[in-house]
mmCIF file with all atom_site columns, C-alpha atoms in Angstrom:
data_model
loop_
_atom_site.group_PDB
_atom_site.id
_atom_site.type_symbol
_atom_site.label_atom_id
_atom_site.label_alt_id
_atom_site.label_comp_id
_atom_site.label_asym_id
_atom_site.label_entity_id
_atom_site.label_seq_id
_atom_site.pdbx_PDB_ins_code
_atom_site.Cartn_x
_atom_site.Cartn_y
_atom_site.Cartn_z
_atom_site.occupancy
_atom_site.B_iso_or_equiv
_atom_site.pdbx_formal_charge
_atom_site.auth_seq_id
_atom_site.auth_comp_id
_atom_site.auth_asym_id
_atom_site.auth_atom_id
_atom_site.pdbx_PDB_model_num
ATOM 1   C CA . ASN J 1 1   ? 0.354   -0.250 0.058   1.00 74.00 ? 421 ASN J CA 1
ATOM 2   C CA . ALA J 1 2   ? 1.904   2.784  -1.120  1.00 82.00 ? 422 ALA J CA 1
ATOM 3   C CA . GLY J 1 3   ? -1.003  5.483  -0.619  1.00 94.00 ? 423 GLY J CA 1
ATOM 4   C CA . VAL J 1 4   ? -0.300  8.761  -2.279  1.00 96.00 ? 424 VAL J CA 1
ATOM 5   C CA . THR J 1 5   ? 2.687   9.080  -4.456  1.00 96.00 ? 425 THR J CA 1
ATOM 6   C CA . GLN J 1 6   ? 3.216   11.860 -6.636  1.00 97.00 ? 426 GLN J CA 1
ATOM 7   C CA . THR J 1 7   ? 6.068   12.797 -9.795  1.00 97.00 ? 427 THR J CA 1
ATOM 8   C CA . PRO J 1 8   ? 8.233   14.422 -9.876  1.00 96.00 ? 428 PRO J CA 1
ATOM 9   C CA . LYS J 1 9   ? 10.003  15.632 -7.169  1.00 95.00 ? 429 LYS J CA 1
ATOM 10  C CA . PHE J 1 10  ? 12.055  18.140 -8.194  1.00 96.00 ? 430 PHE J CA 1
ATOM 11  C CA . ARG J 1 11  ? 12.401  19.818 -11.648 1.00 96.00 ? 431 ARG J CA 1
ATOM 12  C CA . VAL J 1 12  ? 12.923  23.016 -12.893 1.00 97.00 ? 432 VAL J CA 1
ATOM 13  C CA . LEU J 1 13  ? 11.425  24.572 -15.196 1.00 97.00 ? 433 LEU J CA 1
ATOM 14  C CA . LYS J 1 14  ? 11.967  28.421 -17.494 1.00 97.00 ? 434 LYS J CA 1
ATOM 15  C CA . THR J 1 15  ? 8.969   30.182 -17.884 1.00 98.00 ? 435 THR J CA 1
ATOM 16  C CA . GLY J 1 16  ? 7.023   29.565 -21.095 1.00 97.00 ? 436 GLY J CA 1
ATOM 17  C CA . GLN J 1 17  ? 7.187   25.804 -20.652 1.00 97.00 ? 437 GLN J CA 1
ATOM 18  C CA . SER J 1 18  ? 4.710   23.794 -19.803 1.00 96.00 ? 438 SER J CA 1
ATOM 19  C CA . MET J 1 19  ? 4.733   20.371 -17.062 1.00 96.00 ? 439 MET J CA 1
ATOM 20  C CA . THR J 1 20  ? 2.421   17.681 -15.672 1.00 98.00 ? 440 THR J CA 1
ATOM 21  C CA . LEU J 1 21  ? 2.506   16.566 -12.445 1.00 98.00 ? 441 LEU J CA 1
ATOM 22  C CA . LEU J 1 22  ? 1.086   13.699 -11.456 1.00 97.00 ? 442 LEU J CA 1
ATOM 23  C CA . CYS J 1 23  ? -0.770  11.680 -8.557  1.00 98.00 ? 443 CYS J CA 1
ATOM 24  C CA . ALA J 1 24  ? -1.517  8.507  -7.724  1.00 98.00 ? 444 ALA J CA 1
ATOM 25  C CA . GLN J 1 25  ? -3.770  6.721  -4.931  1.00 97.00 ? 445 GLN J CA 1
ATOM 26  C CA . ASP J 1 26  ? -3.719  3.480  -4.098  1.00 96.00 ? 446 ASP J CA 1
ATOM 27  C CA . MET J 1 27  ? -6.656  3.355  -1.461  1.00 96.00 ? 447 MET J CA 1
ATOM 28  C CA . ASN J 1 28  ? -9.456  4.193  -3.558  1.00 95.00 ? 448 ASN J CA 1
ATOM 29  C CA . HIS J 1 29  ? -10.592 6.958  -2.583  1.00 96.00 ? 449 HIS J CA 1
ATOM 30  C CA . GLU J 1 30  ? -13.089 9.289  -3.784  1.00 95.00 ? 450 GLU J CA 1
ATOM 31  C CA . TYR J 1 31  ? -11.479 12.453 -3.651  1.00 95.00 ? 451 TYR J CA 1
ATOM 32  C CA . MET J 1 32  ? -8.581  13.994 -4.297  1.00 96.00 ? 452 MET J CA 1
ATOM 33  C CA . TYR J 1 33  ? -6.943  17.602 -4.386  1.00 96.00 ? 453 TYR J CA 1
ATOM 34  C CA . TRP J 1 34  ? -4.095  19.461 -6.111  1.00 97.00 ? 454 TRP J CA 1
ATOM 35  C CA . TYR J 1 35  ? -2.681  21.812 -3.294  1.00 96.00 ? 455 TYR J CA 1
ATOM 36  C CA . ARG J 1 36  ? 0.662   24.881 -3.144  1.00 97.00 ? 456 ARG J CA 1
ATOM 37  C CA . GLN J 1 37  ? 2.220   25.573 -0.100  1.00 95.00 ? 457 GLN J CA 1
ATOM 38  C CA . ASP J 1 38  ? 3.798   29.043 -0.091  1.00 93.00 ? 458 ASP J CA 1
ATOM 39  C CA . PRO J 1 39  ? 6.301   30.835 3.098   1.00 85.00 ? 459 PRO J CA 1
ATOM 40  C CA . GLY J 1 40  ? 3.504   31.955 5.525   1.00 80.00 ? 460 GLY J CA 1
ATOM 41  C CA . MET J 1 41  ? 0.866   31.098 3.168   1.00 83.00 ? 461 MET J CA 1
ATOM 42  C CA . GLY J 1 42  ? -0.621  27.584 4.802   1.00 86.00 ? 462 GLY J CA 1
ATOM 43  C CA . LEU J 1 43  ? -2.255  25.619 2.042   1.00 91.00 ? 463 LEU J CA 1
ATOM 44  C CA . ARG J 1 44  ? -3.894  26.795 -0.762  1.00 94.00 ? 464 ARG J CA 1
ATOM 45  C CA . LEU J 1 45  ? -6.441  24.154 -2.257  1.00 94.00 ? 465 LEU J CA 1
ATOM 46  C CA . ILE J 1 46  ? -5.330  25.051 -6.612  1.00 96.00 ? 466 ILE J CA 1
ATOM 47  C CA . HIS J 1 47  ? -8.277  22.547 -8.401  1.00 97.00 ? 467 HIS J CA 1
ATOM 48  C CA . TYR J 1 48  ? -9.727  19.604 -6.442  1.00 95.00 ? 468 TYR J CA 1
ATOM 49  C CA . SER J 1 49  ? -12.394 16.419 -8.024  1.00 96.00 ? 469 SER J CA 1
ATOM 50  C CA . VAL J 1 50  ? -15.098 14.884 -6.373  1.00 94.00 ? 470 VAL J CA 1
ATOM 51  C CA . GLY J 1 51  ? -15.184 11.303 -8.785  1.00 95.00 ? 471 GLY J CA 1
ATOM 52  C CA . GLU J 1 52  ? -13.635 10.565 -11.825 1.00 95.00 ? 472 GLU J CA 1
ATOM 53  C CA . GLY J 1 53  ? -14.810 12.016 -15.534 1.00 94.00 ? 473 GLY J CA 1
ATOM 54  C CA . THR J 1 54  ? -14.854 15.954 -12.664 1.00 95.00 ? 474 THR J CA 1
ATOM 55  C CA . THR J 1 55  ? -12.771 18.945 -11.490 1.00 96.00 ? 475 THR J CA 1
ATOM 56  C CA . ALA J 1 56  ? -13.638 21.694 -9.431  1.00 95.00 ? 476 ALA J CA 1
ATOM 57  C CA . LYS J 1 57  ? -11.735 25.137 -9.361  1.00 95.00 ? 477 LYS J CA 1
ATOM 58  C CA . GLY J 1 58  ? -10.504 25.880 -5.751  1.00 93.00 ? 478 GLY J CA 1
ATOM 59  C CA . GLU J 1 59  ? -8.993  29.248 -4.125  1.00 91.00 ? 479 GLU J CA 1
ATOM 60  C CA . VAL J 1 60  ? -6.110  29.906 -6.745  1.00 95.00 ? 480 VAL J CA 1
ATOM 61  C CA . PRO J 1 61  ? -7.141  27.992 -9.669  1.00 97.00 ? 481 PRO J CA 1
ATOM 62  C CA . ASP J 1 62  ? -5.675  30.608 -12.069 1.00 97.00 ? 482 ASP J CA 1
ATOM 63  C CA . GLY J 1 63  ? -2.331  29.328 -14.766 1.00 96.00 ? 483 GLY J CA 1
ATOM 64  C CA . TYR J 1 64  ? -3.134  25.921 -13.545 1.00 98.00 ? 484 TYR J CA 1
ATOM 65  C CA . ASN J 1 65  ? -5.944  23.116 -15.047 1.00 97.00 ? 485 ASN J CA 1
ATOM 66  C CA . VAL J 1 66  ? -5.705  19.607 -13.974 1.00 98.00 ? 486 VAL J CA 1
ATOM 67  C CA . SER J 1 67  ? -7.797  16.062 -15.054 1.00 97.00 ? 487 SER J CA 1
ATOM 68  C CA . ARG J 1 68  ? -8.661  13.037 -13.951 1.00 97.00 ? 488 ARG J CA 1
ATOM 69  C CA . LEU J 1 69  ? -9.660  10.316 -16.155 1.00 95.00 ? 489 LEU J CA 1
ATOM 70  C CA . LYS J 1 70  ? -8.867  7.626  -13.709 1.00 96.00 ? 490 LYS J CA 1
ATOM 71  C CA . LYS J 1 71  ? -10.462 7.480  -10.363 1.00 96.00 ? 491 LYS J CA 1
ATOM 72  C CA . GLN J 1 72  ? -6.903  6.577  -8.911  1.00 97.00 ? 492 GLN J CA 1
ATOM 73  C CA . ASN J 1 73  ? -5.230  9.750  -11.294 1.00 98.00 ? 493 ASN J CA 1
ATOM 74  C CA . PHE J 1 74  ? -5.086  13.049 -10.801 1.00 98.00 ? 494 PHE J CA 1
ATOM 75  C CA . LEU J 1 75  ? -3.138  15.250 -13.022 1.00 98.00 ? 495 LEU J CA 1
ATOM 76  C CA . LEU J 1 76  ? -1.974  19.241 -12.850 1.00 98.00 ? 496 LEU J CA 1
ATOM 77  C CA . GLY J 1 77  ? -0.624  21.007 -15.880 1.00 98.00 ? 497 GLY J CA 1
ATOM 78  C CA . LEU J 1 78  ? 0.945   23.597 -16.307 1.00 96.00 ? 498 LEU J CA 1
ATOM 79  C CA . GLU J 1 79  ? 0.327   24.779 -19.493 1.00 92.00 ? 499 GLU J CA 1
ATOM 80  C CA . SER J 1 80  ? 2.831   28.135 -19.951 1.00 96.00 ? 500 SER J CA 1
ATOM 81  C CA . ALA J 1 81  ? 4.651   28.252 -15.927 1.00 96.00 ? 501 ALA J CA 1
ATOM 82  C CA . ALA J 1 82  ? 5.541   31.765 -14.927 1.00 97.00 ? 502 ALA J CA 1
ATOM 83  C CA . PRO J 1 83  ? 7.842   32.776 -11.665 1.00 97.00 ? 503 PRO J CA 1
ATOM 84  C CA . SER J 1 84  ? 5.273   33.637 -9.501  1.00 96.00 ? 504 SER J CA 1
ATOM 85  C CA . GLN J 1 85  ? 4.397   29.338 -9.688  1.00 97.00 ? 505 GLN J CA 1
ATOM 86  C CA . THR J 1 86  ? 7.672   28.319 -8.154  1.00 97.00 ? 506 THR J CA 1
ATOM 87  C CA . SER J 1 87  ? 6.414   26.656 -5.337  1.00 97.00 ? 507 SER J CA 1
ATOM 88  C CA . VAL J 1 88  ? 5.673   22.923 -3.459  1.00 96.00 ? 508 VAL J CA 1
ATOM 89  C CA . TYR J 1 89  ? 3.121   20.676 -4.904  1.00 97.00 ? 509 TYR J CA 1
ATOM 90  C CA . PHE J 1 90  ? 0.618   18.552 -2.850  1.00 96.00 ? 510 PHE J CA 1
ATOM 91  C CA . CYS J 1 91  ? -1.583  16.318 -3.813  1.00 97.00 ? 511 CYS J CA 1
ATOM 92  C CA . ALA J 1 92  ? -3.583  14.418 -1.267  1.00 96.00 ? 512 ALA J CA 1
ATOM 93  C CA . SER J 1 93  ? -6.623  12.743 -1.493  1.00 96.00 ? 513 SER J CA 1
ATOM 94  C CA . SER J 1 94  ? -10.002 11.203 0.644   1.00 94.00 ? 514 SER J CA 1
ATOM 95  C CA . TYR J 1 95  ? -13.062 9.250  1.516   1.00 92.00 ? 515 TYR J CA 1
ATOM 96  C CA . LYS J 1 96  ? -16.212 11.255 0.219   1.00 87.00 ? 516 LYS J CA 1
ATOM 97  C CA . ARG J 1 97  ? -17.036 10.504 3.195   1.00 83.00 ? 517 ARG J CA 1
ATOM 98  C CA . SER J 1 98  ? -14.529 11.698 5.716   1.00 85.00 ? 518 SER J CA 1
ATOM 99  C CA . SER J 1 99  ? -13.414 14.638 3.465   1.00 83.00 ? 519 SER J CA 1
ATOM 100 C CA . TYR J 1 100 ? -11.403 15.968 6.278   1.00 85.00 ? 520 TYR J CA 1
ATOM 101 C CA . GLU J 1 101 ? -8.971  13.518 6.682   1.00 90.00 ? 521 GLU J CA 1
ATOM 102 C CA . GLN J 1 102 ? -6.944  13.703 3.757   1.00 93.00 ? 522 GLN J CA 1
ATOM 103 C CA . TYR J 1 103 ? -3.487  11.997 2.742   1.00 94.00 ? 523 TYR J CA 1
ATOM 104 C CA . PHE J 1 104 ? -0.885  14.180 1.643   1.00 95.00 ? 524 PHE J CA 1
ATOM 105 C CA . GLY J 1 105 ? 2.112   12.961 -1.071  1.00 95.00 ? 525 GLY J CA 1
ATOM 106 C CA . PRO J 1 106 ? 5.401   13.318 -0.336  1.00 94.00 ? 526 PRO J CA 1
ATOM 107 C CA . GLY J 1 107 ? 4.924   16.716 -2.318  1.00 95.00 ? 527 GLY J CA 1
ATOM 108 C CA . THR J 1 108 ? 6.872   18.251 -5.683  1.00 96.00 ? 528 THR J CA 1
ATOM 109 C CA . ARG J 1 109 ? 9.547   21.067 -5.373  1.00 96.00 ? 529 ARG J CA 1
ATOM 110 C CA . LEU J 1 110 ? 8.893   23.406 -8.716  1.00 97.00 ? 530 LEU J CA 1
ATOM 111 C CA . THR J 1 111 ? 11.255  26.155 -9.439  1.00 97.00 ? 531 THR J CA 1
ATOM 112 C CA . VAL J 1 112 ? 10.113  28.501 -12.349 1.00 97.00 ? 532 VAL J CA 1
ATOM 113 C CA . THR J 1 113 ? 13.153  30.700 -13.591 1.00 96.00 ? 533 THR J CA 1
ATOM 114 C CA . ALA R 2 1   ? -16.818 33.371 5.063   1.00 71.00 ? 863 ALA R CA 1
ATOM 115 C CA . GLN R 2 2   ? -15.235 30.516 7.141   1.00 78.00 ? 864 GLN R CA 1
ATOM 116 C CA . SER R 2 3   ? -11.266 31.003 8.128   1.00 86.00 ? 865 SER R CA 1
ATOM 117 C CA . VAL R 2 4   ? -9.047  29.802 10.656  1.00 91.00 ? 866 VAL R CA 1
ATOM 118 C CA . ALA R 2 5   ? -6.380  32.178 12.342  1.00 94.00 ? 867 ALA R CA 1
ATOM 119 C CA . GLN R 2 6   ? -2.437  30.803 14.011  1.00 96.00 ? 868 GLN R CA 1
ATOM 120 C CA . PRO R 2 7   ? -1.785  33.624 15.489  1.00 95.00 ? 869 PRO R CA 1
ATOM 121 C CA . GLU R 2 8   ? 2.357   32.432 16.227  1.00 96.00 ? 870 GLU R CA 1
ATOM 122 C CA . ASP R 2 9   ? 4.324   31.717 13.572  1.00 95.00 ? 871 ASP R CA 1
ATOM 123 C CA . GLN R 2 10  ? 6.340   30.219 16.033  1.00 97.00 ? 872 GLN R CA 1
ATOM 124 C CA . VAL R 2 11  ? 6.019   28.225 19.491  1.00 98.00 ? 873 VAL R CA 1
ATOM 125 C CA . ASN R 2 12  ? 9.584   27.690 21.979  1.00 98.00 ? 874 ASN R CA 1
ATOM 126 C CA . VAL R 2 13  ? 9.214   25.243 24.300  1.00 97.00 ? 875 VAL R CA 1
ATOM 127 C CA . ALA R 2 14  ? 11.614  23.416 26.417  1.00 98.00 ? 876 ALA R CA 1
ATOM 128 C CA . GLU R 2 15  ? 11.476  19.757 25.984  1.00 98.00 ? 877 GLU R CA 1
ATOM 129 C CA . GLY R 2 16  ? 9.049   17.703 28.997  1.00 97.00 ? 878 GLY R CA 1
ATOM 130 C CA . ASN R 2 17  ? 7.064   20.919 29.363  1.00 98.00 ? 879 ASN R CA 1
ATOM 131 C CA . PRO R 2 18  ? 3.763   21.580 28.724  1.00 97.00 ? 880 PRO R CA 1
ATOM 132 C CA . LEU R 2 19  ? 2.861   22.625 24.864  1.00 97.00 ? 881 LEU R CA 1
ATOM 133 C CA . THR R 2 20  ? 0.157   24.966 23.265  1.00 98.00 ? 882 THR R CA 1
ATOM 134 C CA . VAL R 2 21  ? -0.291  25.836 19.477  1.00 98.00 ? 883 VAL R CA 1
ATOM 135 C CA . LYS R 2 22  ? -3.292  28.315 19.279  1.00 98.00 ? 884 LYS R CA 1
ATOM 136 C CA . CYS R 2 23  ? -6.018  28.515 16.505  1.00 97.00 ? 885 CYS R CA 1
ATOM 137 C CA . THR R 2 24  ? -8.996  30.507 16.456  1.00 96.00 ? 886 THR R CA 1
ATOM 138 C CA . TYR R 2 25  ? -11.689 30.503 13.983  1.00 93.00 ? 887 TYR R CA 1
ATOM 139 C CA . SER R 2 26  ? -14.896 31.853 11.480  1.00 89.00 ? 888 SER R CA 1
ATOM 140 C CA . VAL R 2 27  ? -17.828 29.741 10.723  1.00 82.00 ? 889 VAL R CA 1
ATOM 141 C CA . SER R 2 28  ? -21.345 29.790 10.247  1.00 79.00 ? 890 SER R CA 1
ATOM 142 C CA . GLY R 2 29  ? -22.983 27.291 11.844  1.00 79.00 ? 891 GLY R CA 1
ATOM 143 C CA . ASN R 2 30  ? -21.841 24.240 13.481  1.00 80.00 ? 892 ASN R CA 1
ATOM 144 C CA . PRO R 2 31  ? -17.999 24.035 13.041  1.00 83.00 ? 893 PRO R CA 1
ATOM 145 C CA . TYR R 2 32  ? -15.771 20.811 11.809  1.00 90.00 ? 894 TYR R CA 1
ATOM 146 C CA . LEU R 2 33  ? -12.203 21.607 12.936  1.00 93.00 ? 895 LEU R CA 1
ATOM 147 C CA . PHE R 2 34  ? -9.384  19.655 12.207  1.00 95.00 ? 896 PHE R CA 1
ATOM 148 C CA . TRP R 2 35  ? -5.106  20.250 13.381  1.00 97.00 ? 897 TRP R CA 1
ATOM 149 C CA . TYR R 2 36  ? -2.681  18.159 10.754  1.00 97.00 ? 898 TYR R CA 1
ATOM 150 C CA . VAL R 2 37  ? 1.133   17.769 11.411  1.00 97.00 ? 899 VAL R CA 1
ATOM 151 C CA . GLN R 2 38  ? 3.799   18.843 8.814   1.00 95.00 ? 900 GLN R CA 1
ATOM 152 C CA . TYR R 2 39  ? 7.235   16.764 9.533   1.00 94.00 ? 901 TYR R CA 1
ATOM 153 C CA . PRO R 2 40  ? 10.476  18.239 7.475   1.00 90.00 ? 902 PRO R CA 1
ATOM 154 C CA . ASN R 2 41  ? 10.742  17.714 3.708   1.00 86.00 ? 903 ASN R CA 1
ATOM 155 C CA . ARG R 2 42  ? 6.789   15.739 3.921   1.00 89.00 ? 904 ARG R CA 1
ATOM 156 C CA . GLY R 2 43  ? 3.441   15.905 3.257   1.00 91.00 ? 905 GLY R CA 1
ATOM 157 C CA . LEU R 2 44  ? 0.103   16.504 6.047   1.00 93.00 ? 906 LEU R CA 1
ATOM 158 C CA . GLN R 2 45  ? -0.992  14.222 8.385   1.00 95.00 ? 907 GLN R CA 1
ATOM 159 C CA . PHE R 2 46  ? -3.817  14.343 10.142  1.00 94.00 ? 908 PHE R CA 1
ATOM 160 C CA . LEU R 2 47  ? -3.854  14.563 13.991  1.00 96.00 ? 909 LEU R CA 1
ATOM 161 C CA . LEU R 2 48  ? -7.032  15.184 15.870  1.00 95.00 ? 910 LEU R CA 1
ATOM 162 C CA . LYS R 2 49  ? -10.952 16.389 14.090  1.00 93.00 ? 911 LYS R CA 1
ATOM 163 C CA . TYR R 2 50  ? -13.627 18.382 16.707  1.00 93.00 ? 912 TYR R CA 1
ATOM 164 C CA . ILE R 2 51  ? -16.904 17.215 14.676  1.00 89.00 ? 913 ILE R CA 1
ATOM 165 C CA . THR R 2 52  ? -19.562 16.847 17.597  1.00 85.00 ? 914 THR R CA 1
ATOM 166 C CA . GLY R 2 53  ? -19.199 15.313 21.000  1.00 87.00 ? 915 GLY R CA 1
ATOM 167 C CA . ASP R 2 54  ? -16.922 16.986 23.473  1.00 91.00 ? 916 ASP R CA 1
ATOM 168 C CA . ASN R 2 55  ? -14.520 20.190 24.314  1.00 93.00 ? 917 ASN R CA 1
ATOM 169 C CA . LEU R 2 56  ? -11.943 17.984 24.414  1.00 96.00 ? 918 LEU R CA 1
ATOM 170 C CA . VAL R 2 57  ? -10.371 16.197 21.751  1.00 96.00 ? 919 VAL R CA 1
ATOM 171 C CA . LYS R 2 58  ? -7.728  13.090 21.786  1.00 95.00 ? 920 LYS R CA 1
ATOM 172 C CA . GLY R 2 59  ? -5.302  12.674 18.566  1.00 93.00 ? 921 GLY R CA 1
ATOM 173 C CA . SER R 2 60  ? -2.019  10.971 17.442  1.00 91.00 ? 922 SER R CA 1
ATOM 174 C CA . TYR R 2 61  ? 1.106   11.829 19.244  1.00 92.00 ? 923 TYR R CA 1
ATOM 175 C CA . GLY R 2 62  ? -0.298  12.463 22.498  1.00 95.00 ? 924 GLY R CA 1
ATOM 176 C CA . PHE R 2 63  ? -1.967  15.600 21.407  1.00 97.00 ? 925 PHE R CA 1
ATOM 177 C CA . GLU R 2 64  ? -5.287  16.365 22.103  1.00 97.00 ? 926 GLU R CA 1
ATOM 178 C CA . ALA R 2 65  ? -7.140  20.120 21.429  1.00 98.00 ? 927 ALA R CA 1
ATOM 179 C CA . GLU R 2 66  ? -9.421  21.968 23.308  1.00 96.00 ? 928 GLU R CA 1
ATOM 180 C CA . PHE R 2 67  ? -12.413 23.445 21.928  1.00 95.00 ? 929 PHE R CA 1
ATOM 181 C CA . ASN R 2 68  ? -13.665 27.074 23.263  1.00 94.00 ? 930 ASN R CA 1
ATOM 182 C CA . LYS R 2 69  ? -17.202 27.940 20.973  1.00 91.00 ? 931 LYS R CA 1
ATOM 183 C CA . SER R 2 70  ? -17.117 31.387 23.457  1.00 92.00 ? 932 SER R CA 1
ATOM 184 C CA . GLN R 2 71  ? -13.923 32.006 22.215  1.00 94.00 ? 933 GLN R CA 1
ATOM 185 C CA . THR R 2 72  ? -14.217 30.643 18.802  1.00 93.00 ? 934 THR R CA 1
ATOM 186 C CA . SER R 2 73  ? -10.783 28.672 19.334  1.00 95.00 ? 935 SER R CA 1
ATOM 187 C CA . PHE R 2 74  ? -9.703  25.231 18.899  1.00 97.00 ? 936 PHE R CA 1
ATOM 188 C CA . HIS R 2 75  ? -5.806  25.135 20.501  1.00 98.00 ? 937 HIS R CA 1
ATOM 189 C CA . LEU R 2 76  ? -3.789  22.601 20.014  1.00 98.00 ? 938 LEU R CA 1
ATOM 190 C CA . LYS R 2 77  ? -2.026  21.367 23.149  1.00 98.00 ? 939 LYS R CA 1
ATOM 191 C CA . LYS R 2 78  ? -0.006  17.802 24.919  1.00 98.00 ? 940 LYS R CA 1
ATOM 192 C CA . PRO R 2 79  ? 0.869   17.729 28.802  1.00 97.00 ? 941 PRO R CA 1
ATOM 193 C CA . SER R 2 80  ? 4.816   16.989 27.784  1.00 97.00 ? 942 SER R CA 1
ATOM 194 C CA . ALA R 2 81  ? 6.835   18.194 24.788  1.00 97.00 ? 943 ALA R CA 1
ATOM 195 C CA . LEU R 2 82  ? 8.914   15.757 22.973  1.00 97.00 ? 944 LEU R CA 1
ATOM 196 C CA . VAL R 2 83  ? 12.392  17.317 20.344  1.00 97.00 ? 945 VAL R CA 1
ATOM 197 C CA . SER R 2 84  ? 10.283  15.201 18.145  1.00 96.00 ? 946 SER R CA 1
ATOM 198 C CA . ASP R 2 85  ? 7.273   17.178 17.878  1.00 97.00 ? 947 ASP R CA 1
ATOM 199 C CA . SER R 2 86  ? 9.413   20.125 15.955  1.00 97.00 ? 948 SER R CA 1
ATOM 200 C CA . ALA R 2 87  ? 6.962   20.292 12.878  1.00 97.00 ? 949 ALA R CA 1
ATOM 201 C CA . LEU R 2 88  ? 5.080   23.058 11.353  1.00 96.00 ? 950 LEU R CA 1
ATOM 202 C CA . TYR R 2 89  ? 1.262   22.560 12.506  1.00 97.00 ? 951 TYR R CA 1
ATOM 203 C CA . PHE R 2 90  ? -1.860  23.415 10.550  1.00 96.00 ? 952 PHE R CA 1
ATOM 204 C CA . CYS R 2 91  ? -4.966  24.303 12.016  1.00 96.00 ? 953 CYS R CA 1
ATOM 205 C CA . ALA R 2 92  ? -8.225  23.833 9.245   1.00 94.00 ? 954 ALA R CA 1
ATOM 206 C CA . VAL R 2 93  ? -11.641 24.070 8.800   1.00 91.00 ? 955 VAL R CA 1
ATOM 207 C CA . ARG R 2 94  ? -14.146 23.080 6.411   1.00 87.00 ? 956 ARG R CA 1
ATOM 208 C CA . PRO R 2 95  ? -16.639 25.607 5.669   1.00 76.00 ? 957 PRO R CA 1
ATOM 209 C CA . TYR R 2 96  ? -20.020 25.728 5.273   1.00 70.00 ? 958 TYR R CA 1
ATOM 210 C CA . SER R 2 97  ? -20.419 25.758 2.133   1.00 71.00 ? 959 SER R CA 1
ATOM 211 C CA . SER R 2 98  ? -18.867 23.054 0.848   1.00 76.00 ? 960 SER R CA 1
ATOM 212 C CA . ALA R 2 99  ? -17.713 19.108 2.362   1.00 74.00 ? 961 ALA R CA 1
ATOM 213 C CA . SER R 2 100 ? -15.107 18.704 0.297   1.00 78.00 ? 962 SER R CA 1
ATOM 214 C CA . LYS R 2 101 ? -13.049 20.550 1.154   1.00 83.00 ? 963 LYS R CA 1
ATOM 215 C CA . ILE R 2 102 ? -11.108 22.241 3.962   1.00 88.00 ? 964 ILE R CA 1
ATOM 216 C CA . ILE R 2 103 ? -9.377  25.804 4.597   1.00 89.00 ? 965 ILE R CA 1
ATOM 217 C CA . PHE R 2 104 ? -6.222  25.875 6.309   1.00 92.00 ? 966 PHE R CA 1
ATOM 218 C CA . GLY R 2 105 ? -4.482  28.462 8.353   1.00 93.00 ? 967 GLY R CA 1
ATOM 219 C CA . SER R 2 106 ? -1.562  29.674 7.764   1.00 93.00 ? 968 SER R CA 1
ATOM 220 C CA . GLY R 2 107 ? 0.942   27.507 10.128  1.00 95.00 ? 969 GLY R CA 1
ATOM 221 C CA . THR R 2 108 ? 2.827   26.861 13.074  1.00 96.00 ? 970 THR R CA 1
ATOM 222 C CA . ARG R 2 109 ? 6.393   26.065 13.883  1.00 96.00 ? 971 ARG R CA 1
ATOM 223 C CA . LEU R 2 110 ? 6.613   24.253 16.557  1.00 97.00 ? 972 LEU R CA 1
ATOM 224 C CA . SER R 2 111 ? 10.548  24.390 17.655  1.00 98.00 ? 973 SER R CA 1
ATOM 225 C CA . ILE R 2 112 ? 11.191  21.559 21.259  1.00 97.00 ? 974 ILE R CA 1
ATOM 226 C CA . ARG R 2 113 ? 14.866  22.085 22.387  1.00 96.00 ? 975 ARG R CA 1
ATOM 227 C CA . PRO R 2 114 ? 16.692  19.790 24.156  1.00 95.00 ? 976 PRO R CA 1
#
């Protein structure tokens, strides 16, 4: 049981480049989330999904897109990276019945130069 | 709007002493409140929750939290701190408008000195 995994762990992008972050969970969770963590700002929700094929915007969705084609995977895309997107990105998942108890991945540290 | 505030960026405590990490909340209706912990270079881990019932809730690693409705607070406590408790702690609230997401506070760094 691997829990929540994220790839890659680290990435450096140049402004304007694109990339996709992959999140996978093996707990059969219905809900999945993408957050970004910045110093002094806690975690801010980017997008989330309450089921396969459905996604919704969170607090800071601009500049990001997501897809959930399979229940176990949740992809976060940056189409044209900007320095303001330098951050640590966390994926999380939860059961529908207890969405407050989220299980987090180890994070992806992204630097945009 | 639903929100939580953590007034202290950092809390320093000597090992063996009691610790308190403060959290205040602003919600509509009955609050659903939570604490998470983040160890260095790791994702967050769920510690404990308050949904209803006893004002003192117990969680993982010997932590507990006290819900105080009149003061709109949900402080995290531990009777005797360990060096291994050093980490970043987040208070969180579930918005009344959405059962599928939670809102995190800005975090408090807890440092336990030997």
